[in-house]
Every structure is written in C-alpha cells, then in structure tokens.
C-alpha cells in the first residue's frame, strides 16, 4: 500500500548505498525524491564489499532484494586465519546459532560491489525513485525556508538536501563552513577480483576455490591479506592492506603493480604468492586509504542540508561496516522526516544526527581495533589463546534494528534538542 504523502520534498546527492537507501526509504515514508548522481552511466567499478546483519535487515525490507543478493554473494560461514608464513592461527566458524541470528536480524553479505549496487539501483527504480545521471552538483544553498543545489547551471530546490556524495564530498563545505582536507592514513590496499579458473589448476590455490566459497586471511606485522572466493568458488577477490605513505588521491580505479605486491610480501606463504602471481595485471587496483578526522557535525547552519554515509563518516575497511552504517543513515533520516512532518524538517535533520552520531563513532572505532589486533598480533600469545585473533561479532552492532530504533528514540531526541535550544536562548 502506498504511504500517506508527507508533502516533503527531498533532494539526494549521490547514488551510492547511502543515497539509494535514503531514496528508497524516503519513498517508503511518503516523501517526494529527486536523486542527482554525477556519473553518467552505471559502471562495474569496485570489487569486494561487505554488509553486516544490520544492513541485511534493511535489504530484507525491500521485496526480492535479499533473494537476489543471496544468489550472487559469498556462501561461507568460516574465516580461516594464518600467520604470514602459512602457520594456522584460528579457524573461525561462525556461531552455530548463525541461522537463527540471520532469521531474527538479517543476513550478512559479501560480494561484488557493482553487482550488489545494481540490484539496489534496480530496486530504487522499481519503487519510483527519480534518478538523474550526469548531474555533478557544483553548489549547495539554503535559507530558513528551503534548500537546494546547482548542477549543470540548473537550480533544484526542496525542503531538505541529503548529501550522500562519498569520501570526497563537496557538501562538507556547505555543512562545516570550511574545507575538510583528507590526510594520508599511512596505509594503502591492493585489491582485485578475477575468475578462479587458473587458481583451480594450481594445487596451492585449488583448496580456496574447488570446494565452494572460502574466506582466508594471512596476518603479518602492519599488514594483512584477505582472500575471498564467491559464486561457488568460481570467482576470487583478494585485498592486501599495507603501509604506504604515498600521497595520491583515493580512487577505485588506480592501477596497481603485481611486482610491488610480490616485493612487499617477500617470504610470505607460497599460497599468497601463487594467488598474487595468478592475478591478471590489469585487474589490480592500488587504493590509497586516506583518513579523515570525525566531523563535529553533519547538519548545515540552517539545518536543511545533512551529510549521509561516507561524506559524514568514512570507515576503515577493517570495520566491515562502512556500507552498513551508510544504509542505517538512510533509513533513519527518512523516519525522522516522517515523524517531524513538513513544518519541522530542520528538527528532523538534527534528530537524525543525534540518533546516529555516537553509534557511528563507536562503529568507526572497531576499524582501528581490528586493524591493530591483526597488524600488531603477538603470535606467541595467539598460540596460547587462538580465539584472541578472531574477528569480533558484536551484538550491539550487528543486531541493531535502525527502523525500530529511530521510532523509539525520536520523541526523546527531539525533546532533548528543544531543551538544548531553550538553554542556549536563555543564556544569550
Ligand atoms: C565507484 C565506487 C566503487 C567502490 N568500490 C568499493 C569496493 O569495491 N569495496 C568497498 O568496500 N567499497 C567500495 N566503494 C565505497 C563504498 O561503496 C562506500 O564506502 C560505502 O558503501 C558508503 O557509500 P556512500 O553512498 O556513502 O558513498 P559512495 O559509495 O562513495 O557513493 C557516493 C556517490 O556520490 C556520487 N557523487 C560524488 N560527488 C558528487 C556530486 N558532486 N554530485 C553528484 N554526485 C556525486 C559518486 O559518484 C557516488 O556514486 C566504492 C565506491 C565507489 C563510488
């Protein structure tokens, strides 16, 4: 059944997972949506991306999407971790109650970013999201009554603008009032995705691909290498996060060099070397991982422009939550707008920020703790306690229901915003 129209006009910038989720959920809550995206066509860029159970719960809301994702995503409940030289550290088999956890929450998904993106994109179109391509937003503006953007010389106006324009967001300037420059994180990630045909012929790599999907990690000092096979083992993706001080732009398409990887992994397990050597040179990406300090706020001075997803909060890959948190943002802001009504949309954006901020900060931190756990591993101590190296799976993060949570906390969040504004007024 179509929702009651809210009369709220929303412009969304960026058709990544934050923007598409916000668009789908805004339509579901009765808002009118226009989505502007800079790219002029969908290109199959990227490689492996992960979504936690908390995002799976959101996919489940969209008819048919969970089934389509299940068909193309990784199918394994095991992560096998080795020391860099090939010594087994820990075989992490997801808890036996995994199926029950999935039933009550949502499924986790690991798969190709472009394939997952296309499924979500098609769903957005099917529910009536209007998407305009080739629209690189050049300017943001707002007043007490409206907000909008300028793009290709054209002005677009709405009640609110939701800027989901990614790690290189230009909307940040409109929100913060100053340019927030990225810093080098000190790390880069070599990453790839290719057919497993050759791997299946090599006895060193065959176990990773011939018996269905596998997920394998190799850990060394300040470096980790993760290999994931999908589609019944037919396709392979690996990522290698390593120290790199080079200061170049973060990009999903900068080519990498096989010989650099081999040099960096000198002395590592022959399995890792066989995987790297089998990688088609034109499929290797060198992704410089930049870092940004947490933003002090996500909402503009007149409270009609809000940042969502990576534009508000980039994640380290080791959090395995960047895309999931971007989706939670989209769900939350759509509900806040529904509950605020058209006359109170500014309050809705502030409430969205307050509901999300601390949770996102805590989720971001998990990226640092997991990276440090792996990169600074004390292998002698792990021998005595192998569980210490396992990937954390925390209930507060993965069992979160962003929809129920937003409805539950919105009234008290708005009450606290009003109280704070009263106090500020009284103190002037
Ligand atoms: C091409 C691409 C490939 C990626 N591949 C991977 C991957 O393999 N693995 C992984 O873990 N993560 C990948 N990511 C990042 C990942 O999708 C995000 O970290 C996460 O999903 C959060 O999504 P987001 O919507 O906030 O940002 P993004 O996914 O970055 O989406 C932002 C969108 O905004 C658009 N945009 C930017 N500026 C403007 C503007 N001025 N006007 C209009 N539109 C604008 C961009 O074109 C992009 O489509 C990729 C991102 C992109 C854009």
Short mmCIF file of C-alpha atoms and ligand atoms in Angstrom, two decimals:
data_model
loop_
_atom_site.label_atom_id
_atom_site.label_comp_id
_atom_site.label_asym_id
_atom_site.label_seq_id
_atom_site.Cartn_x
_atom_site.Cartn_y
_atom_site.Cartn_z
CA UNK A 1 0.00 0.00 0.00
CA UNK A 2 1.32 3.45 -0.93
CA UNK A 3 2.22 5.56 2.13
CA UNK A 4 0.37 8.77 3.00
CA UNK A 5 2.22 11.58 1.13
CA UNK A 6 4.18 13.72 3.61
CA UNK A 7 4.45 16.70 1.26
CA UNK A 8 8.20 16.81 2.00
CA UNK A 9 10.49 17.31 -0.99
CA UNK A 10 13.91 15.71 -0.68
CA UNK A 11 16.89 16.12 -2.99
CA UNK A 12 19.50 13.39 -2.57
CA UNK A 13 23.04 13.75 -3.92
CA UNK A 14 24.89 10.55 -4.81
CA UNK A 15 23.62 7.12 -5.82
CA UNK A 16 25.93 5.02 -3.62
CA UNK A 17 24.47 2.83 -0.88
CA UNK A 18 23.76 5.82 1.39
CA UNK A 19 21.93 7.79 -1.30
CA UNK A 20 19.99 4.85 -2.73
CA UNK A 21 18.90 3.65 0.73
CA UNK A 22 17.80 7.16 1.71
CA UNK A 23 15.87 7.44 -1.58
CA UNK A 24 14.12 4.06 -1.26
CA UNK A 25 13.23 4.71 2.37
CA UNK A 26 12.07 8.29 1.73
CA UNK A 27 9.67 6.95 -0.91
CA UNK A 28 8.52 4.28 1.58
CA UNK A 29 7.73 7.02 4.10
CA UNK A 30 5.79 9.21 1.67
CA UNK A 31 8.39 11.83 0.74
CA UNK A 32 8.98 13.11 -2.79
CA UNK A 33 12.50 12.29 -4.00
CA UNK A 34 14.88 13.53 -6.68
CA UNK A 35 18.28 11.81 -6.75
CA UNK A 36 21.18 13.51 -8.57
CA UNK A 37 24.26 11.46 -9.43
CA UNK A 38 27.50 12.68 -11.01
CA UNK A 39 28.32 9.58 -13.07
CA UNK A 40 26.66 9.42 -16.44
CA UNK A 41 26.27 5.61 -16.56
CA UNK A 42 26.49 2.67 -14.14
CA UNK A 43 30.00 1.22 -14.43
CA UNK A 44 31.02 -2.09 -12.82
CA UNK A 45 33.71 -0.50 -10.64
CA UNK A 46 35.00 -1.85 -7.34
CA UNK A 47 35.41 -5.37 -6.03
CA UNK A 48 34.55 -6.92 -2.68
CA UNK A 49 32.23 -5.13 -0.28
CA UNK A 50 30.65 -6.41 2.92
CA UNK A 51 27.35 -5.77 4.62
CA UNK A 52 26.63 -6.80 8.22
CA UNK A 53 23.43 -8.36 9.53
CA UNK A 54 22.28 -4.85 10.46
CA UNK A 55 22.28 -3.95 6.75
CA UNK A 56 20.80 -7.33 5.83
CA UNK A 57 17.79 -6.39 7.95
CA UNK A 58 17.33 -3.32 5.72
CA UNK A 59 17.71 -5.29 2.47
CA UNK A 60 15.02 -7.64 3.81
CA UNK A 61 12.56 -4.72 3.88
CA UNK A 62 12.83 -4.45 0.07
CA UNK A 63 10.85 -7.22 -1.68
CA UNK A 64 13.04 -9.65 -3.64
CA UNK A 65 16.35 -7.97 -2.81
CA UNK A 66 17.53 -10.43 -0.14
CA UNK A 67 16.94 -13.34 -2.53
CA UNK A 68 18.82 -11.65 -5.38
CA UNK A 69 21.77 -10.85 -3.09
CA UNK A 70 21.89 -14.40 -1.72
CA UNK A 71 22.27 -15.70 -5.29
CA UNK A 72 25.40 -13.63 -6.05
CA UNK A 73 27.11 -13.24 -2.66
CA UNK A 74 29.61 -15.35 -0.79
CA UNK A 75 28.29 -18.50 0.84
CA UNK A 76 30.55 -19.47 3.73
CA UNK A 77 30.36 -19.23 7.49
CA UNK A 78 34.06 -19.65 8.09
CA UNK A 79 37.12 -17.38 8.19
CA UNK A 80 40.46 -19.19 8.37
CA UNK A 81 43.32 -17.05 9.67
CA UNK A 82 47.00 -17.86 9.11
CA UNK A 83 50.24 -16.26 10.16
CA UNK A 84 52.04 -14.63 7.19
CA UNK A 85 54.26 -17.71 6.73
CA UNK A 86 51.27 -20.06 6.45
CA UNK A 87 51.00 -21.36 10.03
CA UNK A 88 47.35 -21.84 11.00
CA UNK A 89 46.25 -19.41 13.72
CA UNK A 90 42.48 -19.84 14.02
CA UNK A 91 39.62 -21.33 12.08
CA UNK A 92 36.71 -19.10 12.93
CA UNK A 93 33.45 -20.87 12.31
CA UNK A 94 30.53 -18.54 12.79
CA UNK A 95 28.47 -19.44 15.81
CA UNK A 96 26.25 -22.46 15.43
CA UNK A 97 23.24 -20.23 16.04
CA UNK A 98 24.11 -18.21 12.89
CA UNK A 99 20.98 -19.29 11.01
CA UNK A 100 18.81 -18.29 13.96
CA UNK A 101 20.66 -14.96 14.22
CA UNK A 102 20.09 -14.34 10.50
CA UNK A 103 16.43 -15.19 10.83
CA UNK A 104 15.94 -12.74 13.70
CA UNK A 105 18.11 -9.97 12.31
CA UNK A 106 19.25 -10.10 8.70
CA UNK A 107 21.75 -11.91 6.52
CA UNK A 108 25.33 -10.72 6.14
CA UNK A 109 26.51 -10.26 2.56
CA UNK A 110 29.98 -10.26 0.95
CA UNK A 111 30.01 -9.78 -2.77
CA UNK A 112 30.98 -7.68 -5.76
CA UNK A 113 30.19 -4.02 -5.15
CA UNK A 114 28.98 -3.41 -8.70
CA UNK A 115 26.63 -6.43 -8.70
CA UNK A 116 25.13 -5.57 -5.31
CA UNK A 117 24.85 -1.92 -6.31
CA UNK A 118 22.96 -2.84 -9.50
CA UNK A 119 20.41 -4.87 -7.50
CA UNK A 120 19.78 -1.97 -5.11
CA UNK A 121 19.73 0.51 -8.01
CA UNK A 122 17.09 -1.56 -9.86
CA UNK A 123 15.03 -1.78 -6.70
CA UNK A 124 15.19 2.01 -6.25
CA UNK A 125 13.96 2.49 -9.82
CA UNK A 126 11.19 -0.07 -9.30
CA UNK A 127 9.77 1.82 -6.31
CA UNK A 128 9.74 5.06 -8.29
CA UNK A 129 12.94 6.89 -7.30
CA UNK A 130 13.66 9.54 -9.94
CA UNK A 131 17.40 9.37 -10.71
CA UNK A 132 19.12 11.95 -12.90
CA UNK A 133 22.59 10.93 -14.13
CA UNK A 134 25.44 13.16 -15.26
CA UNK A 135 24.47 15.66 -12.54
CA UNK A 136 27.63 16.72 -10.69
CA UNK A 137 26.47 19.14 -8.02
CA UNK A 138 28.53 22.31 -8.02
CA UNK A 139 26.90 24.36 -5.29
CA UNK A 140 24.68 23.96 -2.24
CA UNK A 141 22.44 26.71 -0.84
CA UNK A 142 19.85 27.04 1.91
CA UNK A 143 17.58 29.55 3.63
CA UNK A 144 15.20 29.22 6.59
CA UNK A 145 12.51 28.06 4.14
CA UNK A 146 14.25 25.80 1.63
CA UNK A 147 17.46 24.20 0.45
CA UNK A 148 18.85 23.29 -2.93
CA UNK A 149 21.72 22.68 -5.28
CA UNK A 150 23.10 23.99 -8.55
CA UNK A 151 24.06 21.50 -11.19
CA UNK A 152 24.92 22.00 -14.86
CA UNK A 153 23.69 25.58 -14.42
CA UNK A 154 20.25 24.43 -13.24
CA UNK A 155 18.79 25.16 -9.76
CA UNK A 156 16.95 22.40 -7.88
CA UNK A 157 15.01 23.34 -4.73
CA UNK A 158 13.44 21.19 -1.99
CA UNK A 159 12.65 21.17 1.73
CA UNK A 160 15.90 19.37 2.51
CA UNK A 161 19.05 18.19 0.73
CA UNK A 162 20.61 14.89 1.78
CA UNK A 163 24.22 14.83 0.61
CA UNK A 164 25.48 11.27 0.19
CA UNK A 165 28.36 12.28 -2.07
CA UNK A 166 31.03 9.95 -0.69
CA UNK A 167 34.51 10.34 0.78
CA UNK A 168 35.40 13.28 -1.45
CA UNK A 169 32.20 15.12 -0.51
CA UNK A 170 31.93 18.74 -1.56
CA UNK A 171 28.76 19.12 0.54
CA UNK A 172 31.00 19.11 3.64
CA UNK A 173 31.96 22.69 2.83
CA UNK A 174 28.29 23.76 2.99
CA UNK A 175 27.83 21.96 6.30
CA UNK A 176 31.08 22.82 8.07
CA UNK A 177 31.82 26.21 6.52
CA UNK A 178 35.42 25.17 5.84
CA UNK A 179 37.18 22.65 3.63
CA UNK A 180 37.91 19.40 5.42
CA UNK A 181 41.06 18.00 3.77
CA UNK A 182 41.73 14.25 3.86
CA UNK A 183 45.02 13.03 5.39
CA UNK A 184 47.14 10.04 4.48
CA UNK A 185 46.15 7.09 6.69
CA UNK A 186 49.62 5.64 6.22
CA UNK A 187 48.06 2.61 4.51
CA UNK A 188 47.05 1.50 1.05
CA UNK A 189 45.10 -1.53 -0.14
CA UNK A 190 45.91 -3.59 -3.21
CA UNK A 191 42.64 -5.16 -4.34
CA UNK A 192 41.36 -7.31 -7.15
CA UNK A 193 38.58 -9.59 -8.40
CA UNK A 194 39.04 -12.19 -11.14
CA UNK A 195 37.95 -15.60 -12.44
CA UNK A 196 39.29 -18.60 -10.42
CA UNK A 197 39.88 -20.81 -13.46
CA UNK A 198 43.70 -20.74 -13.21
CA UNK A 199 43.63 -20.98 -9.39
CA UNK A 200 41.68 -24.23 -9.63
CA UNK A 201 44.57 -25.79 -11.63
CA UNK A 202 47.28 -24.94 -9.08
CA UNK A 203 47.48 -27.33 -6.07
CA UNK A 204 48.49 -24.41 -3.83
CA UNK A 205 45.38 -22.35 -4.57
CA UNK A 206 42.87 -25.03 -5.58
CA UNK A 207 41.63 -25.58 -1.97
CA UNK A 208 40.50 -21.95 -1.95
CA UNK A 209 38.19 -22.41 -4.94
CA UNK A 210 37.33 -26.01 -5.84
CA UNK A 211 35.03 -26.88 -2.93
CA UNK A 212 32.80 -23.84 -2.94
CA UNK A 213 33.34 -20.42 -1.35
CA UNK A 214 36.15 -19.79 1.16
CA UNK A 215 37.38 -16.86 3.22
CA UNK A 216 41.03 -16.84 4.24
CA UNK A 217 43.30 -14.33 5.96
CA UNK A 218 47.08 -14.03 6.36
CA UNK A 219 48.41 -11.68 9.04
CA UNK A 220 51.81 -10.05 9.34
CA UNK A 221 53.34 -7.06 11.12
CA UNK A 222 51.43 -3.97 9.94
CA UNK A 223 49.91 -5.84 7.01
CA UNK A 224 47.03 -8.21 6.30
CA UNK A 225 45.91 -10.17 3.24
CA UNK A 226 42.33 -11.44 2.85
CA UNK A 227 41.20 -13.76 0.06
CA UNK A 228 37.51 -14.47 -0.61
CA UNK A 229 36.11 -16.78 -3.25
CA UNK A 230 32.48 -16.45 -4.36
CA UNK A 231 29.93 -17.95 -6.79
CA UNK A 232 30.75 -21.49 -5.64
CA UNK A 233 34.47 -20.70 -5.79
CA UNK A 234 34.33 -19.56 -9.43
CA UNK A 235 35.49 -16.01 -8.69
CA UNK A 236 38.28 -14.78 -6.43
CA UNK A 237 38.89 -11.47 -4.74
CA UNK A 238 41.81 -10.53 -2.53
CA UNK A 239 42.78 -7.38 -0.65
CA UNK A 240 46.13 -6.58 0.93
CA UNK A 241 46.31 -3.68 3.38
CA UNK A 242 49.89 -2.49 3.88
CA UNK A 243 51.91 0.54 4.95
CA UNK A 244 52.08 3.19 2.22
CA UNK A 245 52.95 6.82 2.73
CA UNK A 246 52.32 7.85 -0.91
CA UNK A 247 50.06 10.85 -1.05
CA UNK A 248 47.80 10.28 -4.02
CA UNK A 249 44.07 10.59 -4.47
CA UNK A 250 41.83 7.79 -3.19
CA UNK A 251 40.39 6.11 -6.29
CA UNK A 252 38.65 2.85 -7.14
CA UNK A 253 40.45 2.63 -10.45
CA UNK A 254 44.16 3.50 -9.92
CA UNK A 255 46.15 0.52 -11.33
CA UNK A 256 48.49 -1.44 -9.06
CA UNK A 257 51.64 -3.42 -9.96
CA UNK A 258 51.92 -7.17 -9.26
CA UNK A 259 55.70 -6.88 -8.74
CA UNK A 260 55.16 -4.31 -5.93
CA UNK A 261 52.87 -6.76 -4.11
CA UNK A 262 55.33 -9.61 -4.51
CA UNK A 263 58.15 -7.46 -3.17
CA UNK A 264 56.13 -6.34 -0.16
CA UNK A 265 55.13 -9.93 0.66
CA UNK A 266 58.65 -11.32 0.38
CA UNK A 267 58.92 -14.52 2.47
CA UNK A 268 55.15 -14.96 2.85
CA UNK A 269 53.26 -18.22 2.39
CA UNK A 270 53.56 -19.79 -1.11
CA UNK A 271 49.75 -19.80 -1.24
CA UNK A 272 49.72 -16.00 -1.06
CA UNK A 273 52.40 -15.76 -3.73
CA UNK A 274 50.52 -18.15 -6.01
CA UNK A 275 47.37 -16.06 -5.61
CA UNK A 276 49.17 -12.81 -6.39
CA UNK A 277 51.02 -14.26 -9.40
CA UNK A 278 47.74 -15.61 -10.84
CA UNK A 279 46.15 -12.15 -10.70
CA UNK A 280 45.58 -10.61 -14.14
CA UNK A 281 47.79 -7.48 -14.04
CA UNK A 282 45.02 -5.28 -15.46
CA UNK A 283 42.68 -6.28 -12.60
CA UNK A 284 44.84 -4.96 -9.75
CA UNK A 285 43.82 -1.68 -8.10
CA UNK A 286 46.07 0.35 -5.81
CA UNK A 287 43.68 2.07 -3.43
CA UNK A 288 45.33 4.67 -1.21
CA UNK A 289 43.41 4.69 2.01
CA UNK A 290 43.06 8.26 3.20
CA UNK A 291 41.92 9.22 6.68
CA UNK A 292 39.63 11.96 7.86
CA UNK A 293 39.02 13.21 11.38
CA UNK A 294 35.48 12.77 12.68
CA UNK A 295 33.33 15.71 11.64
CA UNK A 296 31.97 17.82 14.50
CA UNK A 297 28.55 17.95 12.83
CA UNK A 298 26.66 16.55 9.86
CA UNK A 299 23.98 19.24 9.52
CA UNK A 300 24.29 22.71 7.93
CA UNK A 301 23.82 26.01 9.83
CA UNK A 302 20.17 26.44 8.70
CA UNK A 303 19.60 22.74 9.25
CA UNK A 304 18.30 21.91 5.78
CA UNK A 305 21.36 20.07 4.41
CA UNK A 306 22.58 16.84 6.02
CA UNK A 307 25.54 14.58 5.24
CA UNK A 308 24.97 10.82 4.95
CA UNK A 309 27.28 7.82 4.57
CA UNK A 310 30.95 8.28 3.73
CA UNK A 311 30.53 12.05 3.30
CA UNK A 312 29.75 12.24 7.04
CA UNK A 313 31.86 9.35 8.30
CA UNK A 314 34.40 7.40 6.21
CA UNK A 315 35.28 3.99 7.64
CA UNK A 316 38.41 1.87 7.66
CA UNK A 317 37.79 -1.37 5.72
CA UNK A 318 38.62 -3.41 8.86
CA UNK A 319 35.39 -2.17 10.49
CA UNK A 320 33.43 -4.07 7.78
CA UNK A 321 30.65 -1.56 8.49
CA UNK A 322 31.07 1.43 6.14
CA UNK A 323 28.28 0.50 3.75
CA UNK A 324 26.04 -0.85 6.53
CA UNK A 325 26.27 2.37 8.51
CA UNK A 326 25.59 4.37 5.33
CA UNK A 327 22.37 2.36 4.92
CA UNK A 328 21.36 2.89 8.55
CA UNK A 329 21.74 6.65 7.94
CA UNK A 330 19.32 6.48 5.02
CA UNK A 331 16.69 4.57 6.99
CA UNK A 332 16.97 6.88 10.00
CA UNK A 333 16.71 10.18 8.16
CA UNK A 334 13.61 9.02 6.23
CA UNK A 335 11.85 8.13 9.51
CA UNK A 336 12.89 11.38 11.22
CA UNK A 337 11.34 13.32 8.31
CA UNK A 338 8.14 11.29 8.56
CA UNK A 339 7.86 11.96 12.29
CA UNK A 340 8.75 15.66 12.05
CA UNK A 341 6.29 16.49 9.28
CA UNK A 342 6.89 19.18 6.66
CA UNK A 343 6.81 22.08 9.12
CA UNK A 344 9.60 20.66 11.27
CA UNK A 345 12.14 19.22 8.83
CA UNK A 346 15.01 21.18 10.40
CA UNK A 347 14.37 19.40 13.68
CA UNK A 348 14.28 16.09 11.79
CA UNK A 349 17.81 16.60 10.45
CA UNK A 350 19.16 17.47 13.89
CA UNK A 351 17.43 14.42 15.34
CA UNK A 352 18.93 12.24 12.59
CA UNK A 353 22.41 13.47 13.52
CA UNK A 354 21.85 12.92 17.25
CA UNK A 355 20.39 9.45 16.79
CA UNK A 356 23.26 8.33 14.57
CA UNK A 357 26.36 10.16 15.78
CA UNK A 358 27.55 8.13 18.79
CA UNK A 359 26.67 4.80 17.22
CA UNK A 360 28.63 5.65 14.08
CA UNK A 361 31.66 6.82 16.12
CA UNK A 362 31.65 3.55 18.04
CA UNK A 363 31.34 1.54 14.81
CA UNK A 364 34.24 3.52 13.26
CA UNK A 365 36.44 2.63 16.23
CA UNK A 366 36.03 -1.09 15.54
CA UNK A 367 38.01 -0.50 12.32
CA UNK A 368 41.02 0.63 14.34
CA UNK A 369 40.74 -2.10 16.97
CA UNK A 370 40.51 -4.92 14.43
CA UNK A 371 43.34 -3.46 12.33
CA UNK A 372 45.58 -3.16 15.39
CA UNK A 373 44.63 -6.62 16.62
CA UNK A 374 45.73 -8.07 13.26
CA UNK A 375 48.67 -5.81 12.47
CA UNK A 376 50.21 -5.95 15.94
CA UNK A 377 49.44 -9.61 16.58
CA UNK A 378 51.68 -11.31 19.14
CA UNK A 379 51.89 -14.73 17.50
CA UNK A 380 53.28 -16.47 20.60
CA UNK A 381 50.34 -15.21 22.68
CA UNK A 382 47.90 -16.29 19.93
CA UNK A 383 49.30 -19.82 20.03
CA UNK A 384 48.30 -19.95 23.70
CA UNK A 385 44.92 -18.32 23.06
CA UNK A 386 43.92 -18.60 19.35
CA UNK A 387 40.47 -17.07 19.98
CA UNK A 388 42.18 -13.74 20.67
CA UNK A 389 42.71 -13.20 16.92
CA UNK A 390 39.15 -13.80 15.78
CA UNK A 391 37.04 -11.21 14.05
CA UNK A 392 34.74 -9.63 16.62
CA UNK A 393 30.99 -10.01 16.05
CA UNK A 394 29.26 -7.70 18.44
CA UNK A 395 25.53 -7.77 19.13
CA UNK A 396 25.19 -4.01 19.66
CA UNK A 397 26.50 -3.51 16.11
CA UNK A 398 25.03 -6.41 14.15
CA UNK A 399 21.65 -6.96 15.81
CA UNK A 400 20.72 -3.29 15.56
CA UNK A 401 17.33 -2.52 14.04
CA UNK A 402 17.65 1.02 12.67
CA UNK A 403 13.92 1.28 11.91
CA UNK A 404 12.61 0.33 15.35
CA UNK A 405 15.36 2.33 17.00
CA UNK A 406 14.51 5.54 15.10
CA UNK A 407 10.80 5.31 16.00
CA UNK A 408 11.66 4.54 19.62
CA UNK A 409 14.14 7.32 20.28
CA UNK A 410 12.82 10.12 18.05
CA UNK A 411 10.45 11.69 20.65
CA UNK A 412 13.08 11.88 23.40
CA UNK A 413 15.75 13.02 20.93
CA UNK A 414 13.56 15.93 19.80
CA UNK A 415 12.75 16.77 23.42
CA UNK A 416 16.49 16.96 24.18
CA UNK A 417 17.11 19.16 21.11
CA UNK A 418 14.34 21.56 22.21
CA UNK A 419 15.71 21.65 25.77
CA UNK A 420 19.20 22.46 24.50
CA UNK A 421 17.91 25.26 22.27
CA UNK A 422 15.92 26.74 25.19
CA UNK A 423 19.04 26.69 27.35
CA UNK A 424 21.14 28.36 24.65
CA UNK A 425 18.44 31.05 24.15
CA UNK A 426 18.19 31.66 27.89
CA UNK A 427 21.95 32.06 28.17
CA UNK A 428 22.09 34.74 25.43
C1 LIG B 1 32.88 3.53 -7.89
C2 LIG B 1 32.97 3.08 -6.47
C3 LIG B 1 33.49 1.81 -6.20
C4 LIG B 1 33.60 1.37 -4.89
N1 LIG B 1 34.08 0.11 -4.65
C5 LIG B 1 34.14 -0.36 -3.39
C6 LIG B 1 34.62 -1.66 -3.12
O1 LIG B 1 34.99 -2.40 -4.01
N2 LIG B 1 34.65 -2.10 -1.83
C7 LIG B 1 34.24 -1.30 -0.80
O2 LIG B 1 34.28 -1.75 0.35
N3 LIG B 1 33.80 -0.06 -1.01
C8 LIG B 1 33.73 0.43 -2.28
N4 LIG B 1 33.26 1.70 -2.51
C9 LIG B 1 32.92 2.55 -1.37
C10 LIG B 1 31.65 2.11 -0.70
O3 LIG B 1 30.63 1.93 -1.65
C11 LIG B 1 31.27 3.14 0.34
O4 LIG B 1 32.36 3.27 1.24
C12 LIG B 1 30.07 2.79 1.19
O5 LIG B 1 29.17 1.97 0.53
C13 LIG B 1 29.33 4.07 1.62
O6 LIG B 1 28.62 4.55 0.50
P1 LIG B 1 28.25 6.05 0.20
O7 LIG B 1 26.95 6.00 -0.53
O8 LIG B 1 28.34 6.90 1.41
O9 LIG B 1 29.43 6.56 -0.77
P2 LIG B 1 29.81 6.11 -2.24
O10 LIG B 1 29.55 4.70 -2.48
O11 LIG B 1 31.18 6.61 -2.46
O12 LIG B 1 28.80 6.95 -3.18
C14 LIG B 1 28.89 8.34 -3.38
C15 LIG B 1 28.20 8.68 -4.69
O13 LIG B 1 28.12 10.11 -4.80
C16 LIG B 1 28.43 10.48 -6.13
N5 LIG B 1 28.91 11.88 -6.10
C17 LIG B 1 30.06 12.35 -5.57
N6 LIG B 1 30.14 13.69 -5.71
C18 LIG B 1 29.01 14.08 -6.36
C19 LIG B 1 28.50 15.34 -6.79
N7 LIG B 1 29.18 16.48 -6.60
N8 LIG B 1 27.30 15.37 -7.41
C20 LIG B 1 26.57 14.24 -7.61
N9 LIG B 1 27.01 13.01 -7.21
C21 LIG B 1 28.21 12.93 -6.60
C22 LIG B 1 29.50 9.48 -6.53
O14 LIG B 1 29.62 9.38 -7.94
C23 LIG B 1 28.99 8.19 -5.89
O15 LIG B 1 28.14 7.48 -6.76
C24 LIG B 1 33.17 2.21 -3.81
C25 LIG B 1 32.65 3.48 -4.08
C26 LIG B 1 32.54 3.92 -5.40
C27 LIG B 1 31.95 5.30 -5.67
#
